[in-house]
């Protein structure tokens, strides 16, 4: 029976000279009419049964299960065929005995298709499965380029390539070649360690992760792994390279971030948005845990992208913690994370933003990052000093936002411990910028805004500027004036010591300057108190007039209920108590300012 089948198959193959395609039909040129139609995707293949069933156990079983149809052709539809119609065409040519050229681009689909059709060695000697396996083992795995090409071709083969171990074999081969070649490079050979970045960046995210996981298991350095992840992110995440490459900082530099944000909600981009979000989450999950693996700039860029594409809360939190560990390496521009206004009809998708969310920058995220930094870096004073300067620069930038609340500004200014800032000039600059942007603040709000600033930690130049700044509250100006006097006296003392003047002469100069400054401060305080007393007297005069008018009205008994209420108010000490408290507070303020003349502290000049 088998010999008869082979004879008939040879007869069919011998009379087929070539294959033709017409529109969506594919058929061999033969004098023997075809008796089988196979539908793959949208292509109809008109073929003979015998050549195919002689190689494919699957097709043989399908035809046996159908009733005999001697007078008509059989129809078979192959759903979810690996590789599609193009791969099935190669299978038919192999069954008819034609030469099939296996390449790195087609060997994986052909191997999966042969498995689908059960073209095993047990069914027919020299069958297609054994041929493709040999090609992969001896040709593909020995070549770097072919291994990458096969992995790329497996992206559309889903679980077939996974189950047949094609991906695993290629991944191991690629990882081994990376480790061997990079191990021969010294630490200064930057290009030699990164020669493979471009090649593996053409792969899909899942296959890229396979290679990174493999080389990490083989002991690759975290800096190399981190650099490859950065390279991949710059290629596949729109705007990532620009976010890292921008230099300087300011509001104009956030235009790219806002452009990415506005474009992601365009119609037809929903699927792409999900893909980008998944890519961000996967890349962050494979980042090496070591601090030196990736720079702070890249982590902050990934954080911005994660916020743009609404990544999970856990992922955002993980990025914030990692940024906090290396915050000392950041720049002010890196910290500027804009908050979208969600205009152009997107409110319906995202919900109406609250009043707090209408600020220009995401201050809450930065505050959490600084708190994470303090958890890791409390023992490093130098790091805290660097972050203090960084935070002051950030506060100066966000202070230009007209919608930034005092509470958020104050909370971020006070997040660092007292000893984190050796000089408060940067903080004063941020406060002054906020006062310029918000000129209508009340006096108590100005005092609240200046609360985080220690006037004794201002440099001489900072004190000179602040003492003449009419935007600051009166109490702060007086404190700054006294600090300026102390700093000026210390500079005179140091100058006298450098010029070789005696201590008696220097003490006389300091005492004269101290006396002059103290008298001037007392005169200013007395002048302010006189103004307050005048205002109080005017209020008391108005009160007396109102009292007289009320007594007249009370005699006429116009409104008895109002009379009772007014008498209670009349006998109340609330108003008089407030007057006395205001008077006492200002007197105490003057006393405190004058009594603080004995304090002496050294200052750093503003650089």
XYZ file of C-alpha atoms in Angstrom:
607
model
C 0.000 0.000 0.000
C 2.781 2.390 0.915
C 4.698 1.551 -2.281
C 1.544 2.252 -4.301
C 1.127 5.570 -2.565
C 4.727 6.508 -3.243
C 4.336 5.594 -6.908
C 1.225 7.729 -7.305
C 2.886 10.590 -5.465
C 5.930 10.407 -7.713
C 3.637 10.470 -10.758
C 1.913 13.651 -9.562
C 5.199 15.319 -8.707
C 6.816 14.390 -12.015
C 4.240 16.168 -14.146
C 4.274 19.422 -12.102
C 6.687 21.893 -13.634
C 5.863 25.080 -11.758
C 3.283 26.863 -9.626
C 1.110 29.788 -10.610
C -0.773 32.500 -8.712
C -3.906 34.209 -9.970
C -5.523 36.740 -7.685
C -6.268 34.768 -4.514
C -5.675 31.328 -5.968
C -2.529 29.230 -6.020
C -2.156 26.022 -8.061
C 0.451 23.826 -9.764
C 0.579 23.427 -13.553
C -0.195 19.734 -14.192
C -2.094 17.495 -16.595
C -3.629 15.715 -13.635
C -6.471 17.777 -12.179
C -6.197 18.815 -8.561
C -8.485 17.142 -6.048
C -7.946 19.180 -2.890
C -8.553 22.819 -1.954
C -6.875 24.156 1.193
C -7.865 27.591 2.518
C -5.177 29.475 4.454
C -6.089 33.022 5.437
C -7.591 34.491 2.238
C -5.660 32.315 -0.248
C -7.066 29.163 -1.904
C -4.513 26.452 -2.671
C -5.551 23.957 -5.393
C -3.334 20.894 -4.883
C -3.195 17.113 -5.220
C -3.920 15.018 -2.173
C -1.183 12.457 -2.558
C 1.921 14.682 -2.280
C 0.574 16.335 0.843
C -0.654 13.303 2.737
C 2.655 11.590 2.030
C 4.410 14.217 4.197
C 1.750 15.472 6.595
C 0.121 13.181 9.103
C -2.287 15.962 10.066
C -3.686 16.361 6.522
C -3.865 12.613 6.138
C -5.999 12.296 9.268
C -8.263 15.150 8.165
C -8.946 13.545 4.798
C -9.570 10.135 6.337
C -12.191 11.587 8.633
C -14.172 12.992 5.700
C -16.602 10.926 3.559
C -15.366 9.755 0.146
C -15.933 12.338 -2.584
C -14.571 10.764 -5.749
C -16.294 13.151 -8.143
C -15.421 16.458 -6.455
C -12.584 18.153 -4.669
C -12.285 18.245 -0.906
C -12.150 21.538 0.957
C -10.020 21.976 4.077
C -9.661 25.224 6.037
C -6.600 25.623 8.220
C -7.327 28.234 10.896
C -4.522 29.919 12.843
C -1.885 28.394 10.600
C 1.617 29.451 11.795
C 3.287 31.792 9.320
C 0.191 32.271 7.174
C -0.211 31.678 3.434
C 3.387 32.574 2.605
C 4.725 29.801 4.824
C 2.145 27.295 3.569
C 3.379 27.927 0.043
C 6.861 26.748 1.103
C 5.323 23.654 2.703
C 3.547 22.685 -0.529
C 6.717 23.107 -2.563
C 8.531 20.813 -0.148
C 5.762 18.214 -0.430
C 5.997 18.329 -4.235
C 9.740 17.789 -4.042
C 10.847 21.271 -5.059
C 13.912 22.840 -3.478
C 13.069 25.058 -0.496
C 15.660 27.610 0.627
C 15.641 27.915 4.387
C 16.810 31.275 5.761
C 16.989 32.933 9.151
C 13.836 34.862 8.257
C 11.653 31.876 7.338
C 13.035 28.932 9.291
C 11.058 29.658 12.470
C 7.666 29.951 10.699
C 8.432 26.837 8.629
C 9.437 24.900 11.748
C 6.186 25.874 13.488
C 4.123 25.067 10.372
C 5.781 21.639 10.089
C 4.873 20.982 13.710
C 1.281 22.065 13.000
C 1.043 19.619 10.046
C 2.859 16.838 11.961
C 5.618 16.427 9.388
C 7.670 14.146 11.614
C 10.536 11.835 10.892
C 8.479 8.869 12.106
C 5.816 9.528 9.495
C 8.235 10.103 6.602
C 12.000 9.861 6.575
C 13.791 13.126 5.790
C 10.723 15.138 6.693
C 10.574 18.893 7.253
C 10.799 18.997 11.056
C 14.211 17.343 11.122
C 15.498 19.591 8.320
C 14.453 22.825 10.068
C 15.822 21.635 13.408
C 19.186 20.907 11.823
C 19.243 24.339 10.154
C 18.559 26.081 13.463
C 21.124 24.065 15.386
C 24.036 24.273 12.919
C 23.403 27.529 11.048
C 21.286 29.909 13.128
C 22.669 29.401 16.627
C 26.276 29.801 15.461
C 25.542 33.225 13.957
C 24.824 36.393 15.970
C 22.904 38.070 13.168
C 20.840 34.967 12.309
C 19.885 34.409 15.948
C 18.560 37.984 16.226
C 16.692 37.601 12.921
C 15.023 34.362 14.056
C 13.932 35.993 17.319
C 12.451 38.876 15.333
C 10.545 36.439 13.088
C 9.100 34.703 16.163
C 7.157 37.802 17.265
C 4.126 36.768 15.198
C 4.291 33.066 16.103
C 2.953 33.497 19.662
C 3.162 30.319 21.700
C 4.401 28.071 18.879
C 7.949 29.392 19.031
C 7.821 29.273 22.805
C 6.669 25.666 23.024
C 9.170 24.493 20.424
C 12.068 26.089 22.398
C 13.120 28.223 19.431
C 13.156 31.412 21.510
C 15.006 29.811 24.394
C 17.759 28.456 22.153
C 18.240 31.780 20.367
C 18.145 33.764 23.616
C 20.826 31.589 25.202
C 23.002 31.846 22.109
C 22.700 35.644 21.988
C 23.345 36.068 25.726
C 26.413 33.821 25.569
C 27.896 35.829 22.702
C 27.292 39.098 24.598
C 28.996 37.837 27.738
C 31.980 36.380 25.879
C 32.677 39.481 23.834
C 32.118 42.065 26.564
C 34.302 40.113 28.984
C 37.247 40.736 26.670
C 36.755 44.521 26.850
C 38.324 46.692 29.539
C 36.323 49.145 31.629
C 37.321 52.134 29.491
C 36.170 50.574 26.220
C 32.717 52.173 26.122
C 31.868 51.135 22.550
C 33.227 47.640 23.050
C 30.841 46.947 25.925
C 27.834 48.353 24.096
C 28.249 46.924 20.597
C 25.074 44.833 20.925
C 22.632 47.602 21.948
C 21.402 48.478 18.464
C 20.889 44.869 17.388
C 18.710 43.760 20.280
C 16.748 47.026 20.276
C 14.904 45.861 17.137
C 13.192 43.117 19.158
C 9.802 43.397 20.822
C 9.728 44.141 24.532
C 9.131 40.503 25.564
C 12.109 39.182 23.617
C 14.287 42.061 24.807
C 13.440 41.160 28.404
C 14.464 37.557 27.717
C 17.953 38.640 26.670
C 18.389 41.065 29.574
C 17.299 38.389 32.037
C 19.723 35.895 30.501
C 22.779 38.165 30.586
C 21.960 39.235 34.151
C 21.888 35.575 35.163
C 25.297 35.145 33.535
C 26.797 37.966 35.637
C 26.723 41.039 33.410
C 27.518 44.358 35.129
C 24.496 46.407 36.279
C 25.811 49.508 34.483
C 25.798 47.650 31.155
C 22.301 46.295 31.728
C 21.062 49.741 32.734
C 22.642 51.338 29.661
C 20.970 48.804 27.342
C 17.576 49.495 28.946
C 18.116 53.232 28.477
C 18.992 52.678 24.811
C 15.857 50.600 24.260
C 13.624 53.161 26.013
C 15.004 56.017 23.923
C 14.172 54.099 20.740
C 10.648 52.935 21.565
C 9.207 55.572 23.930
C 8.308 58.733 21.963
C 10.004 61.824 23.388
C 12.207 59.902 25.813
C 15.480 60.920 24.207
C 14.430 64.576 24.060
C 13.390 64.547 27.717
C 16.883 63.389 28.681
C 18.745 65.520 26.178
C 17.246 68.926 27.053
C 19.577 71.190 28.994
C 18.684 74.072 31.241
C 15.344 74.533 32.887
C 12.293 76.726 32.748
C 8.670 76.639 31.760
C 9.407 76.533 28.021
C 11.358 73.320 28.424
C 8.185 71.441 29.377
C 6.581 71.945 25.963
C 7.791 68.515 24.780
C 6.232 66.801 27.797
C 2.930 68.575 27.205
C 3.039 67.695 23.487
C 3.385 64.003 24.332
C 0.561 64.322 26.804
C -1.837 66.062 24.409
C -1.076 63.608 21.594
C -1.776 60.450 23.548
C -5.503 61.109 23.735
C -5.970 61.542 20.000
C -8.420 59.212 18.321
C -6.834 55.911 17.334
C -4.026 56.138 19.879
C -5.732 54.157 22.649
C -4.065 50.889 21.671
C -0.698 52.575 21.321
C -1.139 54.182 24.724
C -1.681 50.771 26.357
C 1.372 49.405 24.581
C 3.524 52.316 25.766
C 2.246 51.945 29.331
C 3.087 48.245 29.356
C 6.544 48.929 27.939
C 7.269 51.457 30.700
C 6.136 49.031 33.386
C 8.227 46.168 31.963
C 11.383 48.266 31.576
C 11.145 49.550 35.138
C 10.622 46.016 36.428
C 13.926 44.797 34.928
C 16.075 47.737 36.083
C 18.987 46.518 38.236
C 18.568 47.518 41.891
C 22.068 49.018 42.182
C 22.293 52.820 42.468
C 24.894 53.067 39.725
C 22.811 51.120 37.183
C 21.064 54.155 35.627
C 21.441 57.917 36.201
C 18.903 60.042 38.047
C 17.999 61.894 34.829
C 16.784 58.675 33.207
C 14.726 57.685 36.256
C 13.016 61.078 36.323
C 12.347 60.854 32.582
C 10.767 57.439 33.084
C 8.720 58.879 35.949
C 7.431 61.648 33.701
C 6.518 59.097 31.026
C 4.822 56.890 33.618
C 2.692 59.837 34.741
C 1.873 60.764 31.141
C 0.685 57.243 30.326
C -1.081 56.782 33.708
C 0.982 53.829 34.868
C 0.021 51.947 38.022
C 0.409 53.608 41.423
C 2.851 50.916 42.525
C 5.115 51.591 39.542
C 5.080 55.370 40.114
C 5.891 54.814 43.789
C 8.788 52.528 42.870
C 10.227 55.166 40.542
C 9.847 57.870 43.195
C 11.795 55.754 45.686
C 14.564 55.081 43.180
C 14.818 58.776 42.306
C 15.005 59.584 46.016
C 18.054 57.316 46.358
C 20.012 59.347 43.770
C 18.339 62.746 44.108
C 21.667 64.492 44.665
C 22.527 63.904 40.976
C 19.426 65.648 39.631
C 19.070 69.151 38.171
C 16.240 71.609 38.665
C 14.940 70.994 35.155
C 14.797 67.250 35.810
C 12.404 67.901 38.705
C 9.937 69.995 36.696
C 6.990 67.661 36.137
C 4.110 69.575 34.535
C 0.495 68.858 35.386
C -1.824 68.823 32.340
C -4.814 71.121 32.143
C -6.831 68.461 30.251
C -8.367 70.853 27.779
C -9.776 70.255 24.300
C -12.625 68.046 25.409
C -10.644 65.565 27.447
C -12.375 66.431 30.706
C -14.986 63.837 29.947
C -12.352 61.116 29.789
C -10.354 62.030 32.831
C -12.800 63.847 35.059
C -12.714 67.482 36.035
C -9.474 68.380 37.800
C -9.690 69.801 41.280
C -8.479 73.273 42.173
C -5.291 71.827 43.660
C -4.472 70.034 40.405
C -4.498 73.211 38.333
C -0.976 74.150 39.304
C 1.643 74.053 36.608
C 3.931 71.507 38.290
C 3.464 68.289 40.228
C 4.737 69.462 43.610
C 3.344 66.486 45.551
C 5.507 64.028 43.619
C 8.660 66.034 44.294
C 7.827 66.254 47.989
C 7.487 62.464 48.187
C 10.809 62.071 46.363
C 12.567 64.346 48.874
C 11.033 62.374 51.751
C 12.347 59.138 50.236
C 15.751 60.796 49.910
C 15.768 61.693 53.597
C 14.955 58.093 54.502
C 18.100 56.905 52.701
C 20.504 59.811 53.174
C 20.068 61.080 56.720
C 23.663 60.206 57.565
C 25.160 62.062 54.594
C 25.350 65.788 55.368
C 27.024 66.587 52.060
C 24.209 64.955 50.110
C 21.631 66.898 52.117
C 23.417 70.158 51.357
C 23.374 69.427 47.625
C 19.704 68.496 47.709
C 18.999 71.672 49.714
C 20.412 73.790 46.887
C 18.527 71.694 44.336
C 15.257 72.085 46.221
C 15.708 75.857 46.554
C 16.189 76.102 42.793
C 13.064 74.028 42.247
C 11.089 76.238 44.642
C 12.221 79.306 42.703
C 10.886 77.772 39.485
C 7.501 76.681 40.808
C 7.063 79.977 42.697
C 6.241 81.568 39.323
C 3.041 79.523 39.222
C 0.156 81.882 40.134
C -1.963 78.942 41.328
C 0.599 77.443 43.702
C -0.752 77.569 47.239
C 1.247 78.798 50.219
C 0.597 75.476 51.962
C 2.313 73.480 49.206
C 5.204 75.918 48.964
C 5.712 75.905 52.724
C 5.421 72.111 53.014
C 8.079 71.586 50.363
C 10.339 74.263 51.831
C 10.167 72.651 55.283
C 10.547 69.029 54.161
C 14.322 69.146 54.695
C 15.742 69.246 58.240
C 17.039 72.542 59.663
C 20.702 71.672 59.184
C 20.290 70.665 55.519
C 20.783 74.268 54.349
C 23.994 75.990 55.372
C 22.840 79.193 53.645
C 19.266 80.400 53.105
C 19.933 82.708 50.161
C 18.367 80.224 47.733
C 15.271 79.882 49.894
C 15.001 83.669 50.168
C 15.207 83.932 46.377
C 12.332 81.444 46.063
C 10.233 83.353 48.643
C 10.877 86.657 46.901
C 9.872 85.112 43.561
C 6.629 83.878 45.122
C 5.901 87.348 46.543
C 6.472 88.922 43.129
C 4.058 86.447 41.520
C 1.450 86.929 44.294
C 1.516 90.672 45.065
C -1.890 90.702 46.823
C -0.942 88.490 49.769
C -2.080 89.646 53.206
C 0.447 90.396 55.942
C -0.216 87.172 57.857
C 0.227 85.143 54.654
C 3.567 86.854 54.036
C 4.705 85.986 57.540
C 3.602 82.403 57.000
C 5.510 82.258 53.717
C 8.714 83.534 55.362
C 8.476 81.152 58.305
C 10.826 78.460 56.817
C 13.564 81.051 56.245
C 16.190 81.619 58.939
C 17.381 85.237 58.639
C 20.548 84.391 60.556
C 21.591 82.055 57.705
C 21.436 84.757 55.033
C 24.690 85.999 53.569
C 25.661 89.689 53.677
C 24.422 90.276 50.141
C 21.212 88.437 50.920
C 20.656 90.564 54.015
C 21.291 93.784 52.071
C 18.705 92.830 49.464
C 16.127 91.632 51.985
C 16.499 94.704 54.221
C 15.377 96.893 51.322
C 12.653 94.521 50.104
C 9.254 96.097 50.736
C 7.521 92.839 49.733
C 8.641 91.130 52.941
C 6.590 91.434 56.143
C 7.724 94.031 58.699
C 8.839 91.459 61.263
C 11.071 89.687 58.746
C 12.603 92.972 57.590
C 13.537 93.842 61.192
C 15.079 90.417 61.727
C 17.041 90.731 58.497
C 18.199 94.233 59.448
C 19.604 92.998 62.713
C 21.316 90.070 60.967
C 22.812 92.507 58.477
C 24.215 94.599 61.325
C 25.842 91.540 62.884
C 27.316 90.377 59.607
C 28.613 93.836 58.792
C 30.255 94.107 62.185
C 31.932 90.741 61.753
C 33.275 91.772 58.352
C 34.721 94.965 59.845
C 36.311 92.870 62.575
C 37.852 90.490 60.063
C 39.056 93.352 57.872
C 40.599 95.075 60.864
C 42.376 91.875 61.867
C 43.733 91.444 58.351
C 44.954 95.070 58.273
C 46.724 94.673 61.608
C 44.554 97.124 63.589
C 44.529 96.764 67.353
C 41.650 95.190 69.194
C 40.809 98.453 71.019
C 40.360 100.363 67.801
C 38.284 97.586 66.272
C 36.043 97.300 69.353
C 35.412 101.043 69.283
C 34.387 100.851 65.599
C 32.074 97.897 66.221
C 30.544 99.563 69.283
C 29.881 102.782 67.381
C 28.331 100.869 64.486
C 26.277 98.755 66.880
C 24.988 101.824 68.732
C 24.068 103.576 65.487
C 22.236 100.520 64.096
C 20.357 99.903 67.357
C 19.163 103.508 67.610
C 18.000 103.453 64.020
C 16.073 100.220 64.574
C 14.412 101.603 67.727
C 13.325 104.730 65.849
C 11.794 102.596 63.089
C 9.951 100.437 65.613
C 8.642 103.480 67.519
C 7.431 104.989 64.281
C 5.524 101.837 63.385
C 4.002 101.627 66.885
C 2.834 105.236 66.653
C 1.019 104.422 63.428
C -0.670 101.446 65.062
C -1.682 103.504 68.115
C -3.156 106.176 65.842
C -5.244 103.527 64.086
C -6.441 102.186 67.433
C -7.458 105.672 68.595
C -9.476 106.160 65.419
C -11.242 102.848 66.017
C -12.018 103.822 69.606
C -13.409 107.141 68.417
C -15.690 105.371 65.930
C -16.759 103.005 68.660
C -17.741 105.888 70.931
C -19.846 107.448 68.195
C -21.618 104.160 67.537
C -22.272 103.776 71.261
C -23.868 107.215 71.493
C -26.097 106.568 68.494
C -27.160 103.265 69.957
C -28.093 104.826 73.291
C -30.308 107.311 71.498
C -31.991 104.538 69.587
C -32.384 102.497 72.749
C -34.248 105.326 74.478
C -36.800 105.339 71.689
C -37.246 101.567 72.159
C -37.338 100.824 68.441
C -35.959 97.308 68.614
C -35.880 95.554 72.003
C -34.116 92.397 70.722
C -31.319 94.385 69.140
C -30.872 96.330 72.364
C -30.286 93.154 74.338
C -27.714 91.902 71.853
C -25.901 95.212 71.739
C -25.610 95.373 75.496
C -23.872 92.022 75.442
C -21.506 93.278 72.818
C -21.010 96.492 74.759
C -19.970 94.663 77.899
C -17.740 92.224 75.962
C -13.989 92.539 76.405
C -13.242 90.851 73.051
C -12.641 94.049 71.149
C -10.624 95.672 73.915
C -8.714 92.436 74.380
C -7.736 92.368 70.727
C -6.623 96.007 70.917
C -4.476 95.325 73.968
C -3.059 92.129 72.410
C -2.075 93.982 69.263
C -0.419 96.680 71.297
C 1.405 94.198 73.508
C 2.584 92.126 70.546
C 4.187 95.079 68.809
C 5.856 96.288 72.006
C 7.234 92.800 72.581
C 8.390 92.704 68.991
C 10.377 95.840 69.495
C 11.856 94.547 72.706
C 12.818 91.264 71.110
C 14.535 92.988 68.214
C 16.497 95.286 70.471
C 17.418 92.527 72.935
C 18.839 90.305 70.229
C 21.796 92.616 69.624
C 24.187 90.348 71.588
C 23.953 87.382 69.191
C 26.973 86.835 66.997
C 27.134 84.255 64.197
C 29.391 83.782 61.188
C 27.898 83.945 57.687
C 28.855 82.729 54.280
C 28.895 85.316 51.524
C 26.531 84.682 48.657
C 28.382 83.104 45.799
